[in-house]
CSV table of C-alpha atoms in Angstrom, one decimal:
chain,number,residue,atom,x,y,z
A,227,UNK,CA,114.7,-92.0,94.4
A,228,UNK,CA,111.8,-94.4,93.1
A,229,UNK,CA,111.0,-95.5,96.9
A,230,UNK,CA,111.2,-92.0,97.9
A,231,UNK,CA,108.8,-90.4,95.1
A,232,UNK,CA,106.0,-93.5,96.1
A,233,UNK,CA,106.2,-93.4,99.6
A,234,UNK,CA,105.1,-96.8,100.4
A,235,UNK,CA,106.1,-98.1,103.2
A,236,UNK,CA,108.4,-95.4,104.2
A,237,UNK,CA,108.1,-93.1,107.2
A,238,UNK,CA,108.5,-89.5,106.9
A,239,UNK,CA,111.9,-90.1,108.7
A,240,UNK,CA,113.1,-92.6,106.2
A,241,UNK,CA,112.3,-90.2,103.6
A,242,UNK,CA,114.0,-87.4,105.3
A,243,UNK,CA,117.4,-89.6,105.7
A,244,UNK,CA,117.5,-90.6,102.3
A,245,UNK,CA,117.0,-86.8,101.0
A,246,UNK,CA,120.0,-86.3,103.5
A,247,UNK,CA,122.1,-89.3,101.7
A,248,UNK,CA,121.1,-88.0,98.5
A,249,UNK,CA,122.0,-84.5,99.4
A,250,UNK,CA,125.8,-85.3,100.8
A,251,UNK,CA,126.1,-87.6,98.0
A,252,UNK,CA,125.7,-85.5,95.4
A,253,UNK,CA,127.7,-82.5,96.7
A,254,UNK,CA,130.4,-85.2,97.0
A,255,UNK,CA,130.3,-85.5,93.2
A,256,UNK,CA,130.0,-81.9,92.5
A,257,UNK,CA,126.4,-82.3,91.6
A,258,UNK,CA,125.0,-78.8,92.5
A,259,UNK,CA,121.5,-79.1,91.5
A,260,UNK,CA,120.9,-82.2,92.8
A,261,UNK,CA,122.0,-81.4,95.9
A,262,UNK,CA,119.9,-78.4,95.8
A,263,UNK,CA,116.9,-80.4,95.2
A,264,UNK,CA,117.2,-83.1,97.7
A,265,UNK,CA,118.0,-80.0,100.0
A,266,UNK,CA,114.8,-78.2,99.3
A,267,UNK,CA,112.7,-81.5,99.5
A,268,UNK,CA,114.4,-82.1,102.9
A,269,UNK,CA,113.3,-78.7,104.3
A,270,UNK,CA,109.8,-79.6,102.6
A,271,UNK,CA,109.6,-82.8,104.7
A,272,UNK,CA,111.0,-81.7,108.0
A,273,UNK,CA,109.1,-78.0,108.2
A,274,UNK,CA,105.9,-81.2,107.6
A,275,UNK,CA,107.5,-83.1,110.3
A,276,UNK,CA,107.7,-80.4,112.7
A,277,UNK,CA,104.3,-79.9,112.4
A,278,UNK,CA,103.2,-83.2,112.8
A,279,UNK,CA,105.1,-83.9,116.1
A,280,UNK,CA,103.5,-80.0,117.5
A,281,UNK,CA,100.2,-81.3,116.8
A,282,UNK,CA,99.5,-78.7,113.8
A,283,UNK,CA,98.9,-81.0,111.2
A,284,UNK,CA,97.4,-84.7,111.7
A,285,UNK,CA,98.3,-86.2,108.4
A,286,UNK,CA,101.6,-87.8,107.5
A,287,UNK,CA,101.1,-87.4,103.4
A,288,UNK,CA,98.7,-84.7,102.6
A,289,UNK,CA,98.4,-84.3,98.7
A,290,UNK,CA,100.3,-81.1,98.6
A,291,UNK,CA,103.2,-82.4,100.8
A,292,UNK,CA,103.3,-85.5,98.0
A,293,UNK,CA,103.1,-83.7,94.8
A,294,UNK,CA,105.9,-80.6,96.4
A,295,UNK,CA,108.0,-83.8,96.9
A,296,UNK,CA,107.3,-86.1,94.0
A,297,UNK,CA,108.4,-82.3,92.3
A,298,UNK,CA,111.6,-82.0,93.1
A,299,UNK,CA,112.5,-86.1,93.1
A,300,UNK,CA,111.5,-86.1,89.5
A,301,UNK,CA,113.3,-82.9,88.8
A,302,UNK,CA,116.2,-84.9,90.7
A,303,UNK,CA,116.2,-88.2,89.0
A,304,UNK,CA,115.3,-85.9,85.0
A,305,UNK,CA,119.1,-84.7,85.9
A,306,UNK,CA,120.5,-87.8,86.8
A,307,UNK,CA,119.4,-89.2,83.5
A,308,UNK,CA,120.6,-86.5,81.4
């Protein structure tokens, strides 16, 4: 979750099959909201993606994209703590 939320040195594809990992593990353990948030930052990231590879958008981590997605990781990793 921490190399996810920075982003350094991780392509938008890495990030997207970690969310996925993150996703199916938690459902594994019953952990609903979890799941739910690495779902939503998943669709987050690959709606970007999409529009990337169409030629829509140009950048690869616009501010908004970041923040949507450093959003729901922290939410993630607040109910992992609790």
């Amino acid at each position: 979750i921490e190399r996810m939320s920075s982003g350094q040195g991780l392509s938008g594809e890495e990030v997207a099959r970690h969310l996925h990992t993150v996703k199916g593990g938690a459902a594994s353990f019953s952990l609903m909201e979890i799941a739910e948030g690495a779902h939503e930052c998943e669709d987050i990231l690959v709606a970007h993606l999409r529009k990337l590879s169409s030629g829509k958008d140009d950048e690869l981590w616009p501010l908004e994209l970041r923040e949507r997605l450093r959003e729901g990781i922290e939410r993630m990793s607040r109910l992992l703590s609790d």
